[in-house]
């Protein structure tokens, strides 16, 4: 079973790289063959590695994301990926506005995959502290578990 998932936040240096890492970890050893990537709606950080605080929370949880590089989402992503998953409502609105009419990708909000949390945002930790990145990690790992189960069911 082959699937592809693109996580999208604003800068692609905090939340979506962590969501990418969490789903990669979640799918390790699963029967799913999933292509997983992330991107930002903005272009400010294109080519940069994840925020040091995002790298640190990944390291605290046993993962190295230092080789990730930020990129901006493109119209072709809506053709190349089965699922485009927005980290917050503004990301979802921006993606909806740029989605090509005949693109196959299904667009959703990350927390719509988590029972009882539909419609919620993954808060932007960029202007926050280390604890905010721990919170982000908790949220994206909870969602990654639900997304893996959803992909396996589909
Ligand atoms: P992210 O966080 O969208 O989770 O990667 C941000 C990163 C950078 C900025 C905002 C949010 N920024 O304004 O540069």
XYZ file of N, CA and C and ligand atoms in Angstrom:
476
model
N 0.855 -1.187 0.000
C 0.000 0.000 0.000
C 0.897 1.245 0.000
N 0.718 2.103 -0.982
C 1.568 3.286 -1.094
C 0.752 4.555 -0.886
N 1.303 5.450 -0.108
C 0.625 6.720 0.187
C 1.672 7.818 0.215
N 1.236 9.049 0.044
C 2.165 10.169 0.226
C 1.462 11.284 0.987
N 2.212 11.859 1.921
C 1.672 12.864 2.829
C 2.624 14.049 2.887
N 2.091 15.251 2.703
C 2.873 16.484 2.838
C 2.284 17.311 3.982
N 3.099 17.607 4.987
C 2.680 18.478 6.084
C 3.087 19.918 5.750
N 2.184 20.853 6.023
C 2.465 22.251 5.676
C 2.163 23.178 6.856
N 3.171 23.998 7.227
C 2.964 25.071 8.198
C 3.382 26.386 7.543
N 3.713 27.390 8.322
C 4.055 28.696 7.743
C 5.514 28.732 7.255
N 6.443 28.407 8.143
C 7.858 28.587 7.812
C 8.604 27.328 7.415
N 8.008 26.146 7.708
C 8.659 24.840 7.476
C 9.971 24.699 8.259
N 10.029 25.357 9.415
C 11.221 25.179 10.264
C 10.860 24.752 11.691
N 9.579 24.786 12.051
C 9.188 24.376 13.413
C 8.193 23.217 13.388
N 6.934 23.511 13.070
C 5.884 22.505 13.242
C 5.889 21.409 12.186
N 5.916 21.784 10.895
C 5.776 20.727 9.872
C 6.986 19.791 9.798
N 8.228 20.265 10.045
C 9.323 19.279 10.089
C 9.150 18.291 11.243
N 8.605 18.773 12.375
C 8.369 17.872 13.508
C 7.251 16.887 13.180
N 6.212 17.346 12.485
C 5.149 16.431 12.060
C 5.702 15.386 11.090
N 6.556 15.834 10.172
C 7.196 14.904 9.226
C 7.994 13.848 9.983
N 8.818 14.304 10.933
C 9.660 13.374 11.699
C 8.805 12.412 12.525
N 7.736 12.931 13.112
C 6.880 12.095 13.959
C 6.182 11.017 13.136
N 5.687 11.368 11.939
C 5.014 10.354 11.123
C 6.018 9.354 10.553
N 7.209 9.827 10.200
C 8.250 8.891 9.744
C 8.525 7.858 10.826
N 8.692 8.350 12.065
C 8.960 7.445 13.182
C 7.779 6.488 13.407
N 6.585 7.029 13.340
C 5.374 6.239 13.574
C 5.224 5.133 12.530
N 5.651 5.393 11.298
C 5.469 4.428 10.212
C 6.627 3.446 10.086
N 7.697 3.682 10.850
C 8.826 2.752 10.816
C 8.361 1.399 11.339
N 8.551 0.373 10.514
C 8.140 -0.962 10.937
C 6.682 -1.271 10.641
N 5.943 -0.278 10.151
C 4.544 -0.543 9.782
C 4.512 -1.109 8.359
N 3.389 -1.692 7.989
C 3.293 -2.265 6.637
C 3.078 -1.177 5.599
N 2.874 0.036 6.046
C 2.661 1.146 5.120
C 3.950 1.543 4.414
N 3.819 1.847 3.143
C 4.928 2.444 2.403
C 4.521 3.899 2.142
N 4.976 4.794 3.007
C 4.508 6.181 2.926
C 5.650 7.117 2.574
N 5.402 7.949 1.597
C 6.331 9.036 1.291
C 5.883 10.223 2.127
N 6.802 10.783 2.919
C 6.443 11.853 3.848
C 7.368 13.040 3.623
N 6.780 14.227 3.539
C 7.573 15.441 3.311
C 6.887 16.587 4.060
N 7.540 17.762 4.065
C 6.920 18.941 4.658
C 7.344 20.171 3.872
N 6.557 21.244 4.031
C 6.816 22.493 3.307
C 6.158 23.633 4.079
N 6.488 24.864 3.664
C 5.893 26.046 4.292
C 5.102 26.843 3.270
N 4.091 27.566 3.742
C 3.382 28.469 2.824
C 4.250 29.697 2.535
N 5.130 30.059 3.468
C 6.012 31.211 3.291
C 7.372 30.795 2.753
N 8.128 31.790 2.269
C 9.430 31.479 1.659
C 10.628 32.015 2.455
N 10.367 32.569 3.650
C 11.449 33.237 4.397
C 12.605 32.332 4.745
N 12.334 31.053 4.972
C 13.365 30.158 5.503
C 13.795 29.082 4.508
N 13.442 29.277 3.238
C 13.763 28.271 2.221
C 15.259 27.948 2.232
N 15.570 26.664 2.254
C 16.961 26.201 2.247
C 17.579 26.075 3.624
N 16.873 26.562 4.649
C 17.437 26.521 6.002
C 17.074 25.217 6.721
N 17.928 24.790 7.669
C 17.563 23.645 8.512
C 16.468 24.048 9.500
N 15.842 23.089 10.158
C 14.823 23.437 11.151
C 15.383 24.341 12.245
N 14.505 25.131 12.847
C 14.833 25.956 14.006
C 15.593 25.102 15.031
N 16.599 25.708 15.665
C 17.426 24.950 16.623
C 16.588 24.325 17.733
N 15.509 25.020 18.131
C 14.656 24.479 19.196
C 13.850 23.281 18.704
N 13.502 23.277 17.421
C 12.820 22.108 16.837
C 13.800 20.946 16.727
N 15.040 21.246 16.314
C 16.057 20.189 16.264
C 16.286 19.615 17.659
N 16.281 20.503 18.668
C 16.555 20.054 20.040
C 15.441 19.145 20.559
N 14.193 19.486 20.287
C 13.111 18.632 20.792
C 13.120 17.298 20.051
N 13.479 17.310 18.774
C 13.608 16.039 18.043
C 14.716 15.197 18.667
N 15.849 15.824 18.964
C 16.963 15.102 19.586
C 16.555 14.529 20.935
N 15.811 15.319 21.721
C 15.349 14.832 23.032
C 14.472 13.592 22.887
N 13.878 13.458 21.705
C 12.996 12.314 21.464
C 13.626 11.290 20.514
N 14.948 11.370 20.388
C 15.688 10.317 19.695
C 15.771 10.449 18.189
N 15.413 11.617 17.649
C 15.412 11.786 16.193
C 16.327 12.930 15.767
N 16.986 12.746 14.637
C 17.853 13.774 14.068
C 17.169 14.368 12.845
N 16.836 15.668 12.924
C 16.211 16.330 11.767
C 17.124 17.427 11.212
N 18.409 17.365 11.600
C 19.357 18.408 11.195
C 19.589 18.496 9.695
N 19.277 17.410 8.977
C 19.481 17.400 7.520
C 18.249 17.907 6.763
N 17.134 18.114 7.461
C 15.945 18.655 6.786
C 16.254 20.063 6.279
N 15.674 20.438 5.141
C 15.821 21.797 4.612
C 14.445 22.332 4.242
N 14.198 23.577 4.636
C 12.878 24.170 4.389
C 12.659 24.420 2.894
N 11.426 24.238 2.487
C 11.031 24.592 1.122
C 9.616 25.165 1.155
N 9.265 25.851 0.090
C 7.927 26.441 0.002
C 7.017 25.490 -0.777
N 5.765 25.395 -0.334
C 4.799 24.548 -1.030
C 4.563 25.088 -2.445
N 4.348 24.183 -3.405
C 4.119 24.580 -4.796
C 2.806 23.982 -5.291
N 2.321 24.506 -6.407
C 1.085 23.975 -6.993
C 1.254 22.495 -7.338
N 2.448 22.091 -7.778
C 2.615 20.678 -8.163
C 2.533 19.739 -6.969
N 2.752 20.264 -5.751
C 2.576 19.402 -4.575
C 1.155 18.837 -4.507
N 0.190 19.579 -5.016
C -1.204 19.116 -4.961
C -1.462 17.991 -5.963
N -0.565 17.819 -6.901
C -0.637 16.682 -7.825
C 0.249 15.537 -7.346
N 1.327 15.882 -6.689
C 2.332 14.864 -6.331
C 1.999 14.108 -5.049
N 1.202 14.725 -4.165
C 0.903 14.081 -2.874
C -0.565 13.669 -2.808
N -0.822 12.527 -2.150
C -2.205 12.083 -1.925
C -2.876 12.965 -0.884
N -2.109 13.348 0.137
C -2.666 14.117 1.250
C -1.777 15.314 1.567
N -2.389 16.486 1.651
C -1.699 17.689 2.105
C -2.362 18.066 3.426
N -1.569 18.098 4.502
C -2.121 18.273 5.848
C -1.581 19.560 6.459
N -2.499 20.494 6.730
C -2.145 21.811 7.270
C -2.043 21.748 8.790
N -1.074 22.478 9.345
C -0.876 22.467 10.798
C -1.829 23.408 11.525
N -2.269 24.486 10.842
C -3.260 25.357 11.488
C -4.261 25.883 10.446
N -5.258 26.573 10.961
C -6.351 27.015 10.106
C -5.921 28.023 9.048
N -4.972 28.881 9.392
C -4.489 29.845 8.394
C -3.732 29.115 7.284
N -2.929 28.126 7.660
C -2.246 27.313 6.643
C -3.279 26.658 5.728
N -4.363 26.149 6.327
C -5.408 25.482 5.542
C -6.076 26.458 4.569
N -6.345 27.673 5.035
C -6.956 28.683 4.149
C -5.998 29.053 3.017
N -4.726 29.220 3.341
C -3.744 29.560 2.302
C -3.625 28.433 1.269
N -3.632 27.203 1.761
C -3.522 26.057 0.843
C -4.774 25.922 -0.018
N -5.931 26.158 0.588
C -7.190 26.077 -0.162
C -7.186 27.095 -1.301
N -6.637 28.286 -1.021
C -6.620 29.363 -2.022
C -5.682 29.038 -3.189
N -4.625 28.279 -2.930
C -3.660 28.023 -4.013
C -3.839 26.659 -4.669
N -4.808 25.880 -4.177
C -4.992 24.512 -4.680
C -5.465 24.538 -6.133
N -4.749 23.898 -7.061
C -5.202 23.852 -8.460
C -6.532 23.094 -8.571
N -7.381 23.535 -9.494
C -8.751 23.015 -9.583
C -8.806 21.497 -9.737
N -7.940 20.936 -10.554
C -8.054 19.498 -10.828
C -7.058 18.649 -10.056
N -6.468 19.216 -9.027
C -5.474 18.472 -8.256
C -6.135 17.359 -7.446
N -5.420 16.249 -7.338
C -5.983 15.076 -6.676
C -5.817 15.104 -5.163
N -4.872 15.859 -4.668
C -4.556 15.798 -3.235
C -5.758 16.135 -2.369
N -5.884 15.380 -1.288
C -6.923 15.690 -0.292
C -6.292 16.594 0.763
N -6.996 17.685 1.033
C -6.500 18.711 1.955
C -7.218 18.566 3.295
N -6.450 18.565 4.380
C -7.082 18.457 5.695
C -6.262 19.216 6.728
N -6.878 19.384 7.901
C -6.214 20.009 9.046
C -5.676 18.887 9.941
N -4.462 19.038 10.425
C -3.830 17.967 11.210
C -4.729 17.477 12.342
N -5.286 18.403 13.111
C -6.061 17.978 14.275
C -7.431 17.407 13.904
N -7.836 17.524 12.632
C -9.071 16.855 12.214
C -8.904 15.338 12.230
N -7.651 14.884 12.316
C -7.387 13.446 12.371
C -7.373 12.912 13.800
N -7.471 13.808 14.782
C -7.380 13.403 16.195
C -8.754 13.521 16.844
N -9.253 12.423 17.368
C -10.585 12.409 17.976
C -10.696 13.477 19.060
N -11.742 14.260 18.986
C -12.017 15.277 19.994
C -11.273 16.582 19.795
N -10.433 16.681 18.772
C -9.646 17.910 18.592
C -9.859 18.552 17.213
N -10.882 18.099 16.524
C -11.160 18.614 15.186
C -11.259 20.140 15.178
N -10.663 20.758 14.208
C -10.734 22.205 14.063
C -9.671 22.965 14.832
N -8.932 22.271 15.699
C -7.909 22.975 16.504
C -6.637 23.214 15.696
N -5.904 24.252 16.088
C -4.605 24.559 15.487
C -3.476 23.915 16.295
N -2.392 23.537 15.614
C -1.129 23.324 16.314
C -0.521 24.720 16.451
N -0.426 25.196 17.693
C 0.018 26.572 17.932
C 1.436 26.775 17.396
N 1.668 27.959 16.871
C 2.988 28.297 16.327
C 3.960 28.553 17.485
N 5.016 27.724 17.629
C 5.941 27.892 18.762
C 7.084 28.857 18.470
N 7.104 29.454 17.274
C 8.268 30.215 16.817
C 8.646 31.327 17.790
N 7.638 32.018 18.333
C 7.923 33.105 19.276
C 7.837 32.626 20.725
N 7.812 31.310 20.920
C 7.666 30.745 22.250
C 8.988 30.283 22.847
N 8.864 29.403 23.851
C 10.026 28.889 24.580
C 10.174 27.393 24.299
N 11.212 26.792 24.912
C 11.459 25.358 24.688
C 10.235 24.513 25.030
N 9.507 24.917 26.098
C 8.321 24.142 26.496
C 7.271 24.137 25.393
N 7.227 25.207 24.632
C 6.255 25.262 23.540
C 6.604 24.231 22.456
N 7.897 24.019 22.268
C 8.316 23.000 21.292
C 8.020 21.597 21.818
N 8.119 21.405 23.138
C 7.714 20.116 23.713
C 6.225 19.885 23.471
N 5.443 20.953 23.629
C 3.998 20.863 23.373
C 3.733 20.518 21.904
N 4.456 21.179 21.008
C 4.314 20.871 19.577
C 4.607 19.400 19.322
N 5.697 18.909 19.933
C 6.075 17.504 19.723
C 4.973 16.566 20.214
N 4.430 16.865 21.399
C 3.340 16.045 21.941
C 2.162 16.022 20.967
N 1.846 17.186 20.417
C 0.682 17.272 19.520
C 0.927 16.541 18.210
N 2.101 16.735 17.615
C 2.325 16.095 16.306
C 2.510 14.577 16.445
N 3.019 14.114 17.584
C 3.149 12.661 17.748
C 1.779 12.019 17.976
N 0.906 12.722 18.711
C -0.463 12.216 18.888
C -1.158 12.145 17.529
N -1.005 13.178 16.740
C -1.626 13.202 15.415
C -1.005 12.148 14.497
N 0.310 11.964 14.581
C 0.982 10.990 13.710
C 0.437 9.585 13.945
N 0.154 9.278 15.215
C -0.406 7.966 15.534
C -1.765 7.796 14.853
N -2.593 8.818 14.979
C -3.935 8.768 14.383
C -3.850 8.717 12.856
N -2.912 9.469 12.280
C -2.777 9.494 10.819
C -2.284 8.140 10.308
N -1.367 7.512 11.026
C -0.921 6.168 10.622
C -2.103 5.198 10.600
N -2.917 5.231 11.650
C -4.065 4.320 11.715
C -5.048 4.624 10.583
N -5.244 5.901 10.310
C -6.143 6.318 9.226
C -5.613 5.843 7.875
N -4.312 5.969 7.660
C -3.723 5.516 6.395
C -3.821 3.996 6.268
N -3.608 3.295 7.379
C -3.684 1.838 7.339
C -5.108 1.363 7.060
N -6.066 2.134 7.554
C -7.482 1.757 7.361
C -7.942 2.038 5.934
N -7.314 3.038 5.310
C -7.759 3.476 3.983
C -7.142 2.689 2.873
P 6.507 27.197 11.586
O 6.963 28.415 12.531
O 5.429 27.739 10.678
O 5.974 26.197 12.538
O 7.739 26.742 10.835
C 7.337 29.657 12.039
C 8.583 29.843 11.520
C 8.958 31.093 11.063
C 8.073 32.140 11.137
C 6.806 31.944 11.647
C 6.436 30.695 12.089
N 8.466 33.426 10.708
O 7.681 34.373 10.849
O 9.580 33.592 10.172
